[in-house]
Amino acid sequence: MSGSETPQASGLLPWDSTEDVRTQQADVAILPIGSFEQHGAFLPLVTDTVVACTIAREIAAVHPVLHLPPLTISCSHEHAAWPGTVSISAATLYAVVRDIADSLRRSGVGSLILVNGHGGNYVLRNVVQESAGSGIRMALFPGSADWDAARAGAGVQTPSQSDMHAGEVETSILLHAHPELVRPGYETSDFLSDDRKHLLTLGMPGYTKSGVIGRPSMASAEKGKQLLAGLVESFGEYVSLLARGETR
């Protein structure tokens, strides 16, 4: 896949019409948020967006939600040393998500869940944190506990600390949902760097030359399938929580 291709080419975007939305009358919207950044030599620049969209698609197949199209460029500054990586500022991402939430509120949608596919989008935690009293309830998914449960259920062998980027989890999800996006070479690209104390200062080049931190050789399509199933199961708690209007 070339860097110019988008998730639309992989059938990842929702295609609801106004009438579809009116019929569904969903009170919960989901917004996939990815990134446009390097993922080693074997995964595409849009990997995080594909992951977020795939999770959102699986959720929308089970839960009555308004499935929004993704934000495809976010905060990937730690990957800037690699060609193709594009970022926006945290302030811009904050503002865009806040504007989307306000628009949904005005149209009568009561809740927004951010389906985040990129760990570097730290500002999303603040958006959700500050949403209390704003007129629209918000949540961030998947949380670390959701990932932990999904990883355990799927038999992922690489610890979460080690499986940081283009590793077992991301490669497994793409092998299951979009194998055409995975190039040869993931089988021999394992690289571990667990001590990343100064990641925010040094960026990814301080800890990897290939752009990979993880064990993609351990990936499989079956693990990807089970990971998604586990996340969909965890998502039910978020829907119930927001439907009750709780904030704990």
PDB file of C-alpha atoms in Angstrom:
ATOM      1  CA  MET A   1       0.000   0.000   0.000  1.00  0.00           C
ATOM      2  CA  SER A   2       1.340   3.430  -0.886  1.00  0.00           C
ATOM      3  CA  GLY A   3       1.305   6.349   1.507  1.00  0.00           C
ATOM      4  CA  SER A   4      -1.274   8.094  -0.682  1.00  0.00           C
ATOM      5  CA  GLU A   5      -3.951   5.472  -0.098  1.00  0.00           C
ATOM      6  CA  THR A   6      -6.613   6.056   2.527  1.00  0.00           C
ATOM      7  CA  PRO A   7      -8.813   3.873   4.757  1.00  0.00           C
ATOM      8  CA  GLN A   8     -11.629   4.472   2.241  1.00  0.00           C
ATOM      9  CA  ALA A   9      -9.771   2.254  -0.229  1.00  0.00           C
ATOM     10  CA  SER A  10     -10.017  -0.568   2.281  1.00  0.00           C
ATOM     11  CA  GLY A  11     -13.760  -0.157   2.871  1.00  0.00           C
ATOM     12  CA  LEU A  12     -13.294   1.249   6.365  1.00  0.00           C
ATOM     13  CA  LEU A  13     -15.569   4.287   6.217  1.00  0.00           C
ATOM     14  CA  PRO A  14     -19.226   4.331   7.328  1.00  0.00           C
ATOM     15  CA  TRP A  15     -21.696   4.979   4.515  1.00  0.00           C
ATOM     16  CA  ASP A  16     -24.866   5.857   6.445  1.00  0.00           C
ATOM     17  CA  SER A  17     -27.368   8.261   4.900  1.00  0.00           C
ATOM     18  CA  THR A  18     -29.365  10.886   6.773  1.00  0.00           C
ATOM     19  CA  GLU A  19     -32.309   8.494   6.744  1.00  0.00           C
ATOM     20  CA  ASP A  20     -30.136   5.736   8.249  1.00  0.00           C
ATOM     21  CA  VAL A  21     -29.135   8.016  11.099  1.00  0.00           C
ATOM     22  CA  ARG A  22     -32.727   9.159  11.646  1.00  0.00           C
ATOM     23  CA  THR A  23     -33.898   5.543  11.834  1.00  0.00           C
ATOM     24  CA  GLN A  24     -31.140   4.471  14.211  1.00  0.00           C
ATOM     25  CA  GLN A  25     -31.735   7.370  16.621  1.00  0.00           C
ATOM     26  CA  ALA A  26     -28.415   6.593  18.295  1.00  0.00           C
ATOM     27  CA  ASP A  27     -27.548   8.619  21.378  1.00  0.00           C
ATOM     28  CA  VAL A  28     -23.910   7.479  21.356  1.00  0.00           C
ATOM     29  CA  ALA A  29     -21.477   8.470  18.602  1.00  0.00           C
ATOM     30  CA  ILE A  30     -18.083   6.852  18.059  1.00  0.00           C
ATOM     31  CA  LEU A  31     -15.179   8.755  16.511  1.00  0.00           C
ATOM     32  CA  PRO A  32     -12.184   6.702  15.300  1.00  0.00           C
ATOM     33  CA  ILE A  33      -8.910   8.597  15.725  1.00  0.00           C
ATOM     34  CA  GLY A  34      -5.763   7.280  14.112  1.00  0.00           C
ATOM     35  CA  SER A  35      -2.515   8.768  12.850  1.00  0.00           C
ATOM     36  CA  PHE A  36      -0.355   9.052   9.754  1.00  0.00           C
ATOM     37  CA  GLU A  37       3.053   7.787  10.821  1.00  0.00           C
ATOM     38  CA  GLN A  38       5.712   5.206  10.104  1.00  0.00           C
ATOM     39  CA  HIS A  39       5.099   1.624  11.175  1.00  0.00           C
ATOM     40  CA  GLY A  40       8.295  -0.027  10.072  1.00  0.00           C
ATOM     41  CA  ALA A  41       8.807  -1.376   6.567  1.00  0.00           C
ATOM     42  CA  PHE A  42       5.846  -3.779   6.548  1.00  0.00           C
ATOM     43  CA  LEU A  43       2.824  -1.808   7.806  1.00  0.00           C
ATOM     44  CA  PRO A  44       1.303   1.290   6.146  1.00  0.00           C
ATOM     45  CA  LEU A  45       1.440   4.872   7.366  1.00  0.00           C
ATOM     46  CA  VAL A  46      -2.284   4.694   8.114  1.00  0.00           C
ATOM     47  CA  THR A  47      -1.957   1.666  10.410  1.00  0.00           C
ATOM     48  CA  ASP A  48      -3.341   3.394  13.508  1.00  0.00           C
ATOM     49  CA  THR A  49      -6.255   4.786  11.512  1.00  0.00           C
ATOM     50  CA  VAL A  50      -6.987   1.349  10.066  1.00  0.00           C
ATOM     51  CA  VAL A  51      -6.893  -0.150  13.574  1.00  0.00           C
ATOM     52  CA  ALA A  52      -9.215   2.526  14.994  1.00  0.00           C
ATOM     53  CA  CYS A  53     -11.608   2.194  12.046  1.00  0.00           C
ATOM     54  CA  THR A  54     -11.618  -1.590  12.288  1.00  0.00           C
ATOM     55  CA  ILE A  55     -12.445  -1.471  15.991  1.00  0.00           C
ATOM     56  CA  ALA A  56     -15.183   1.096  15.319  1.00  0.00           C
ATOM     57  CA  ARG A  57     -16.627  -1.001  12.485  1.00  0.00           C
ATOM     58  CA  GLU A  58     -16.818  -4.075  14.723  1.00  0.00           C
ATOM     59  CA  ILE A  59     -18.447  -2.004  17.478  1.00  0.00           C
ATOM     60  CA  ALA A  60     -21.026  -0.517  15.103  1.00  0.00           C
ATOM     61  CA  ALA A  61     -21.986  -4.017  13.927  1.00  0.00           C
ATOM     62  CA  VAL A  62     -23.036  -4.917  17.475  1.00  0.00           C
ATOM     63  CA  HIS A  63     -24.005  -1.704  19.264  1.00  0.00           C
ATOM     64  CA  PRO A  64     -26.488   1.028  18.214  1.00  0.00           C
ATOM     65  CA  VAL A  65     -24.039   3.887  17.670  1.00  0.00           C
ATOM     66  CA  LEU A  66     -23.568   6.752  15.232  1.00  0.00           C
ATOM     67  CA  HIS A  67     -20.389   5.696  13.415  1.00  0.00           C
ATOM     68  CA  LEU A  68     -18.406   8.781  12.400  1.00  0.00           C
ATOM     69  CA  PRO A  69     -15.585   8.850   9.815  1.00  0.00           C
ATOM     70  CA  PRO A  70     -12.052   8.944  11.237  1.00  0.00           C
ATOM     71  CA  LEU A  71      -9.572  11.643  12.071  1.00  0.00           C
ATOM     72  CA  THR A  72      -6.561  10.380  10.131  1.00  0.00           C
ATOM     73  CA  ILE A  73      -3.788  12.773  11.197  1.00  0.00           C
ATOM     74  CA  SER A  74      -2.994  13.391  14.846  1.00  0.00           C
ATOM     75  CA  CYS A  75      -0.017  13.797  17.212  1.00  0.00           C
ATOM     76  CA  SER A  76       2.861  11.722  15.821  1.00  0.00           C
ATOM     77  CA  HIS A  77       5.737  14.045  16.631  1.00  0.00           C
ATOM     78  CA  GLU A  78       7.845  11.264  18.128  1.00  0.00           C
ATOM     79  CA  HIS A  79       7.944   9.659  14.650  1.00  0.00           C
ATOM     80  CA  ALA A  80       8.945  12.816  12.759  1.00  0.00           C
ATOM     81  CA  ALA A  81      12.395  11.442  11.818  1.00  0.00           C
ATOM     82  CA  TRP A  82      10.796   8.971   9.385  1.00  0.00           C
ATOM     83  CA  PRO A  83       9.640  10.067   5.923  1.00  0.00           C
ATOM     84  CA  GLY A  84       5.893  10.182   5.434  1.00  0.00           C
ATOM     85  CA  THR A  85       4.946  10.938   9.030  1.00  0.00           C
ATOM     86  CA  VAL A  86       2.583  13.919   9.318  1.00  0.00           C
ATOM     87  CA  SER A  87       1.349  15.502  12.550  1.00  0.00           C
ATOM     88  CA  ILE A  88      -0.904  18.228  13.861  1.00  0.00           C
ATOM     89  CA  SER A  89      -0.453  19.913  17.223  1.00  0.00           C
ATOM     90  CA  ALA A  90      -2.122  18.671  20.378  1.00  0.00           C
ATOM     91  CA  ALA A  91      -3.998  21.979  20.525  1.00  0.00           C
ATOM     92  CA  THR A  92      -5.385  21.408  17.029  1.00  0.00           C
ATOM     93  CA  LEU A  93      -6.473  17.843  17.794  1.00  0.00           C
ATOM     94  CA  TYR A  94      -8.088  19.062  21.016  1.00  0.00           C
ATOM     95  CA  ALA A  95      -9.969  21.794  19.155  1.00  0.00           C
ATOM     96  CA  VAL A  96     -11.180  19.495  16.367  1.00  0.00           C
ATOM     97  CA  VAL A  97     -12.499  16.871  18.790  1.00  0.00           C
ATOM     98  CA  ARG A  98     -14.106  19.560  20.927  1.00  0.00           C
ATOM     99  CA  ASP A  99     -15.797  21.076  17.868  1.00  0.00           C
ATOM    100  CA  ILE A 100     -17.108  17.663  16.797  1.00  0.00           C
ATOM    101  CA  ALA A 101     -18.485  17.071  20.282  1.00  0.00           C
ATOM    102  CA  ASP A 102     -20.208  20.462  20.272  1.00  0.00           C
ATOM    103  CA  SER A 103     -21.722  19.765  16.855  1.00  0.00           C
ATOM    104  CA  LEU A 104     -23.052  16.412  18.014  1.00  0.00           C
ATOM    105  CA  ARG A 105     -24.546  18.019  21.109  1.00  0.00           C
ATOM    106  CA  ARG A 106     -26.382  20.579  18.974  1.00  0.00           C
ATOM    107  CA  SER A 107     -27.816  17.793  16.812  1.00  0.00           C
ATOM    108  CA  GLY A 108     -29.121  15.940  19.858  1.00  0.00           C
ATOM    109  CA  VAL A 109     -26.450  13.258  20.365  1.00  0.00           C
ATOM    110  CA  GLY A 110     -25.776  12.906  24.069  1.00  0.00           C
ATOM    111  CA  SER A 111     -22.510  10.946  24.163  1.00  0.00           C
ATOM    112  CA  LEU A 112     -19.261  10.675  22.218  1.00  0.00           C
ATOM    113  CA  ILE A 113     -16.745   7.858  22.577  1.00  0.00           C
ATOM    114  CA  LEU A 114     -13.290   8.432  21.092  1.00  0.00           C
ATOM    115  CA  VAL A 115     -11.921   5.189  19.616  1.00  0.00           C
ATOM    116  CA  ASN A 116      -8.205   5.931  19.736  1.00  0.00           C
ATOM    117  CA  GLY A 117      -5.691   3.944  17.703  1.00  0.00           C
ATOM    118  CA  HIS A 118      -2.549   5.960  18.512  1.00  0.00           C
ATOM    119  CA  GLY A 119      -0.891   5.961  21.926  1.00  0.00           C
ATOM    120  CA  GLY A 120       0.726   9.346  21.328  1.00  0.00           C
ATOM    121  CA  ASN A 121      -2.618  11.171  21.392  1.00  0.00           C
ATOM    122  CA  TYR A 122      -2.198  12.045  25.062  1.00  0.00           C
ATOM    123  CA  VAL A 123      -4.388  15.140  24.751  1.00  0.00           C
ATOM    124  CA  LEU A 124      -7.505  13.025  24.228  1.00  0.00           C
ATOM    125  CA  ARG A 125      -7.453  12.191  27.925  1.00  0.00           C
ATOM    126  CA  ASN A 126      -7.738  15.895  28.669  1.00  0.00           C
ATOM    127  CA  VAL A 127     -10.608  16.348  26.206  1.00  0.00           C
ATOM    128  CA  VAL A 128     -12.572  13.627  27.948  1.00  0.00           C
ATOM    129  CA  GLN A 129     -11.552  14.835  31.402  1.00  0.00           C
ATOM    130  CA  GLU A 130     -12.788  18.352  30.648  1.00  0.00           C
ATOM    131  CA  SER A 131     -16.067  17.233  29.079  1.00  0.00           C
ATOM    132  CA  ALA A 132     -17.825  17.034  32.442  1.00  0.00           C
ATOM    133  CA  GLY A 133     -20.624  19.593  32.472  1.00  0.00           C
ATOM    134  CA  SER A 134     -20.170  20.424  28.784  1.00  0.00           C
ATOM    135  CA  GLY A 135     -23.531  19.025  27.721  1.00  0.00           C
ATOM    136  CA  ILE A 136     -22.157  15.890  26.058  1.00  0.00           C
ATOM    137  CA  ARG A 137     -20.783  12.874  27.893  1.00  0.00           C
ATOM    138  CA  MET A 138     -17.468  11.555  26.600  1.00  0.00           C
ATOM    139  CA  ALA A 139     -15.236   8.513  27.037  1.00  0.00           C
ATOM    140  CA  LEU A 140     -11.930   7.254  25.646  1.00  0.00           C
ATOM    141  CA  PHE A 141     -11.734   3.694  24.308  1.00  0.00           C
ATOM    142  CA  PRO A 142      -9.978   1.299  24.510  1.00  0.00           C
ATOM    143  CA  GLY A 143      -8.492   1.905  27.938  1.00  0.00           C
ATOM    144  CA  SER A 144      -5.479   0.006  29.217  1.00  0.00           C
ATOM    145  CA  ALA A 145      -7.711  -2.465  31.056  1.00  0.00           C
ATOM    146  CA  ASP A 146      -9.662  -3.133  27.856  1.00  0.00           C
ATOM    147  CA  TRP A 147      -6.459  -3.828  25.942  1.00  0.00           C
ATOM    148  CA  ASP A 148      -5.146  -6.040  28.749  1.00  0.00           C
ATOM    149  CA  ALA A 149      -8.314  -8.156  28.746  1.00  0.00           C
ATOM    150  CA  ALA A 150      -8.344  -8.407  24.949  1.00  0.00           C
ATOM    151  CA  ARG A 151      -4.663  -9.349  24.816  1.00  0.00           C
ATOM    152  CA  ALA A 152      -5.154 -12.076  27.417  1.00  0.00           C
ATOM    153  CA  GLY A 153      -8.191 -13.453  25.613  1.00  0.00           C
ATOM    154  CA  ALA A 154      -6.357 -13.525  22.294  1.00  0.00           C
ATOM    155  CA  GLY A 155      -3.262 -15.223  23.667  1.00  0.00           C
ATOM    156  CA  VAL A 156      -0.935 -12.331  22.816  1.00  0.00           C
ATOM    157  CA  GLN A 157       2.514 -13.321  24.076  1.00  0.00           C
ATOM    158  CA  THR A 158       4.381 -10.007  24.037  1.00  0.00           C
ATOM    159  CA  PRO A 159       3.918  -7.925  27.223  1.00  0.00           C
ATOM    160  CA  SER A 160       2.195  -4.593  26.648  1.00  0.00           C
ATOM    161  CA  GLN A 161       5.326  -2.647  27.641  1.00  0.00           C
ATOM    162  CA  SER A 162       7.294  -4.425  24.931  1.00  0.00           C
ATOM    163  CA  ASP A 163       4.550  -4.397  22.286  1.00  0.00           C
ATOM    164  CA  MET A 164       4.738  -0.664  21.680  1.00  0.00           C
ATOM    165  CA  HIS A 165       4.750  -0.059  17.935  1.00  0.00           C
ATOM    166  CA  ALA A 166       4.174  -2.224  14.838  1.00  0.00           C
ATOM    167  CA  GLY A 167       4.297  -5.265  17.073  1.00  0.00           C
ATOM    168  CA  GLU A 168       2.216  -8.335  17.760  1.00  0.00           C
ATOM    169  CA  VAL A 169      -1.118  -6.593  18.377  1.00  0.00           C
ATOM    170  CA  GLU A 170      -1.177  -4.125  15.500  1.00  0.00           C
ATOM    171  CA  THR A 171       0.148  -6.642  13.008  1.00  0.00           C
ATOM    172  CA  SER A 172      -2.378  -9.260  14.159  1.00  0.00           C
ATOM    173  CA  ILE A 173      -5.332  -6.907  13.704  1.00  0.00           C
ATOM    174  CA  LEU A 174      -4.246  -6.028  10.183  1.00  0.00           C
ATOM    175  CA  LEU A 175      -3.503  -9.670   9.308  1.00  0.00           C
ATOM    176  CA  HIS A 176      -7.092 -10.499  10.258  1.00  0.00           C
ATOM    177  CA  ALA A 177      -9.005  -7.480   8.977  1.00  0.00           C
ATOM    178  CA  HIS A 178      -6.841  -6.225   6.096  1.00  0.00           C
ATOM    179  CA  PRO A 179      -4.098  -8.706   5.221  1.00  0.00           C
ATOM    180  CA  GLU A 180      -3.564  -6.927   1.896  1.00  0.00           C
ATOM    181  CA  LEU A 181      -2.009  -4.038   3.842  1.00  0.00           C
ATOM    182  CA  VAL A 182       0.703  -6.177   5.485  1.00  0.00           C
ATOM    183  CA  ARG A 183       3.919  -6.490   3.500  1.00  0.00           C
ATOM    184  CA  PRO A 184       6.405  -9.338   3.840  1.00  0.00           C
ATOM    185  CA  GLY A 185       9.098  -8.797   6.431  1.00  0.00           C
ATOM    186  CA  TYR A 186       7.104  -8.664   9.666  1.00  0.00           C
ATOM    187  CA  GLU A 187       8.266 -12.206  10.385  1.00  0.00           C
ATOM    188  CA  THR A 188      11.877 -11.018  10.810  1.00  0.00           C
ATOM    189  CA  SER A 189      11.420  -7.495  12.207  1.00  0.00           C
ATOM    190  CA  ASP A 190      11.280  -8.104  15.971  1.00  0.00           C
ATOM    191  CA  PHE A 191      13.010  -5.466  18.079  1.00  0.00           C
ATOM    192  CA  LEU A 192      12.584  -4.824  21.812  1.00  0.00           C
ATOM    193  CA  SER A 193      13.393  -1.655  23.741  1.00  0.00           C
ATOM    194  CA  ASP A 194      11.579  -1.738  27.058  1.00  0.00           C
ATOM    195  CA  ASP A 195      13.488   1.090  28.753  1.00  0.00           C
ATOM    196  CA  ARG A 196      12.063   4.197  27.070  1.00  0.00           C
ATOM    197  CA  LYS A 197      12.434   6.636  29.921  1.00  0.00           C
ATOM    198  CA  HIS A 198      13.116   9.649  27.701  1.00  0.00           C
ATOM    199  CA  LEU A 199      10.780   8.846  24.805  1.00  0.00           C
ATOM    200  CA  LEU A 200       9.061  12.229  24.877  1.00  0.00           C
ATOM    201  CA  THR A 201      12.417  13.995  24.660  1.00  0.00           C
ATOM    202  CA  LEU A 202      14.282  11.716  22.263  1.00  0.00           C
ATOM    203  CA  GLY A 203      11.382  10.438  20.189  1.00  0.00           C
ATOM    204  CA  MET A 204      11.363   7.016  18.587  1.00  0.00           C
ATOM    205  CA  PRO A 205      14.855   7.408  17.005  1.00  0.00           C
ATOM    206  CA  GLY A 206      16.310   7.248  20.503  1.00  0.00           C
ATOM    207  CA  TYR A 207      15.104   3.672  20.874  1.00  0.00           C
ATOM    208  CA  THR A 208      14.771   2.056  17.432  1.00  0.00           C
ATOM    209  CA  LYS A 209      16.352   2.384  14.001  1.00  0.00           C
ATOM    210  CA  SER A 210      13.721   0.371  12.160  1.00  0.00           C
ATOM    211  CA  GLY A 211      10.725   2.149  13.689  1.00  0.00           C
ATOM    212  CA  VAL A 212       9.554  -1.132  15.235  1.00  0.00           C
ATOM    213  CA  ILE A 213       9.349  -1.808  18.960  1.00  0.00           C
ATOM    214  CA  GLY A 214       7.694  -5.164  19.502  1.00  0.00           C
ATOM    215  CA  ARG A 215       7.504  -8.689  18.157  1.00  0.00           C
ATOM    216  CA  PRO A 216       5.462  -8.700  14.949  1.00  0.00           C
ATOM    217  CA  SER A 217       6.741 -12.224  14.227  1.00  0.00           C
ATOM    218  CA  MET A 218       4.325 -13.440  16.916  1.00  0.00           C
ATOM    219  CA  ALA A 219       1.319 -11.965  15.105  1.00  0.00           C
ATOM    220  CA  SER A 220      -1.475 -14.002  13.530  1.00  0.00           C
ATOM    221  CA  ALA A 221      -4.846 -13.375  11.936  1.00  0.00           C
ATOM    222  CA  GLU A 222      -6.542 -15.483  14.619  1.00  0.00           C
ATOM    223  CA  LYS A 223      -5.091 -13.296  17.366  1.00  0.00           C
ATOM    224  CA  GLY A 224      -6.368 -10.251  15.501  1.00  0.00           C
ATOM    225  CA  LYS A 225      -9.852 -11.738  15.342  1.00  0.00           C
ATOM    226  CA  GLN A 226      -9.869 -12.510  19.053  1.00  0.00           C
ATOM    227  CA  LEU A 227      -8.455  -9.088  19.949  1.00  0.00           C
ATOM    228  CA  LEU A 228     -11.323  -7.385  18.169  1.00  0.00           C
ATOM    229  CA  ALA A 229     -13.889  -9.686  19.773  1.00  0.00           C
ATOM    230  CA  GLY A 230     -12.501  -8.870  23.202  1.00  0.00           C
ATOM    231  CA  LEU A 231     -12.614  -5.129  22.568  1.00  0.00           C
ATOM    232  CA  VAL A 232     -16.201  -5.278  21.307  1.00  0.00           C
ATOM    233  CA  GLU A 233     -17.158  -7.112  24.487  1.00  0.00           C
ATOM    234  CA  SER A 234     -15.451  -4.471  26.655  1.00  0.00           C
ATOM    235  CA  PHE A 235     -17.186  -1.676  24.769  1.00  0.00           C
ATOM    236  CA  GLY A 236     -20.574  -2.732  26.117  1.00  0.00           C
ATOM    237  CA  GLU A 237     -19.630  -1.365  29.530  1.00  0.00           C
ATOM    238  CA  TYR A 238     -18.988   2.073  28.015  1.00  0.00           C
ATOM    239  CA  VAL A 239     -22.374   2.170  26.309  1.00  0.00           C
ATOM    240  CA  SER A 240     -24.124   1.182  29.519  1.00  0.00           C
ATOM    241  CA  LEU A 241     -22.180   3.745  31.519  1.00  0.00           C
ATOM    242  CA  LEU A 242     -22.978   6.642  29.208  1.00  0.00           C
ATOM    243  CA  ALA A 243     -26.588   5.568  28.717  1.00  0.00           C
ATOM    244  CA  ARG A 244     -27.081   5.901  32.464  1.00  0.00           C
ATOM    245  CA  GLY A 245     -25.446   9.310  32.445  1.00  0.00           C
ATOM    246  CA  GLU A 246     -22.823   8.212  34.939  1.00  0.00           C
ATOM    247  CA  THR A 247     -19.348   9.785  35.074  1.00  0.00           C
ATOM    248  CA  ARG A 248     -17.491   7.583  37.528  1.00  0.00           C
TER     249      ARG A 248
END
